[in-house]
Amino acid sequence: MSSELVPVTAAVVAPTGDGAHHDDVVRQLEDAAAGMRLLSEAITTTFAGIDDAASSVYQLAETAAALNVDTSTLADHRDAAAVMRAAHGQADHLASKAQDMAVLFARTADEHSADYGPVDEAVKAMPVPMADRSFYANR
């Protein structure tokens, strides 16, 4: 039965070429973590003034109401303020999720290093070259 599995396993492994190298995986995970942190900061910075703008628009609506401006204009201003606040809330949520993803990418990089770092170091320190992948295909 194991002989039937070998070709299937070899076929699955073959398209990966050399496979993923430890250093590349860790670097890509660290890059992803940094990218998500930057995204979170960019979202937070971009939407930082939205609450102030929403308050200003709402205050304009209150001032306009005191001046007996038509209700349609007042409603438009209040709606605009509500939309701004809702957008800010969604942006905060998105920034929080991006930060969570950054933490998860960083943790995954650390855990990958802990799991495979010693193996990678042992392979790099070997006095002989690593056997070709095909050598391990039938094991």
PDB file of N, CA and C in Angstrom, residues 10 16 74 84 131:
ATOM      1  N   ALA A  10       5.212  12.161  -4.176  1.00  0.00           N
ATOM      2  CA  ALA A  10       6.238  12.769  -5.022  1.00  0.00           C
ATOM      3  C   ALA A  10       5.628  13.800  -5.959  1.00  0.00           C
ATOM      4  N   THR A  16       6.748  22.015  -5.969  1.00  0.00           N
ATOM      5  CA  THR A  16       7.238  23.048  -5.064  1.00  0.00           C
ATOM      6  C   THR A  16       8.702  23.383  -5.303  1.00  0.00           C
ATOM      7  N   LEU A  74     -30.912  70.971   7.385  1.00  0.00           N
ATOM      8  CA  LEU A  74     -30.514  70.488   8.713  1.00  0.00           C
ATOM      9  C   LEU A  74     -30.328  68.968   8.694  1.00  0.00           C
ATOM     10  N   MET A  84     -20.007  60.429   8.820  1.00  0.00           N
ATOM     11  CA  MET A  84     -18.596  60.608   9.200  1.00  0.00           C
ATOM     12  C   MET A  84     -18.263  59.792  10.443  1.00  0.00           C
ATOM     13  N   ALA A 131      21.206  16.286   0.955  1.00  0.00           N
ATOM     14  CA  ALA A 131      20.826  15.385  -0.135  1.00  0.00           C
ATOM     15  C   ALA A 131      19.730  16.035  -0.975  1.00  0.00           C
TER      16      ALA A 131
END
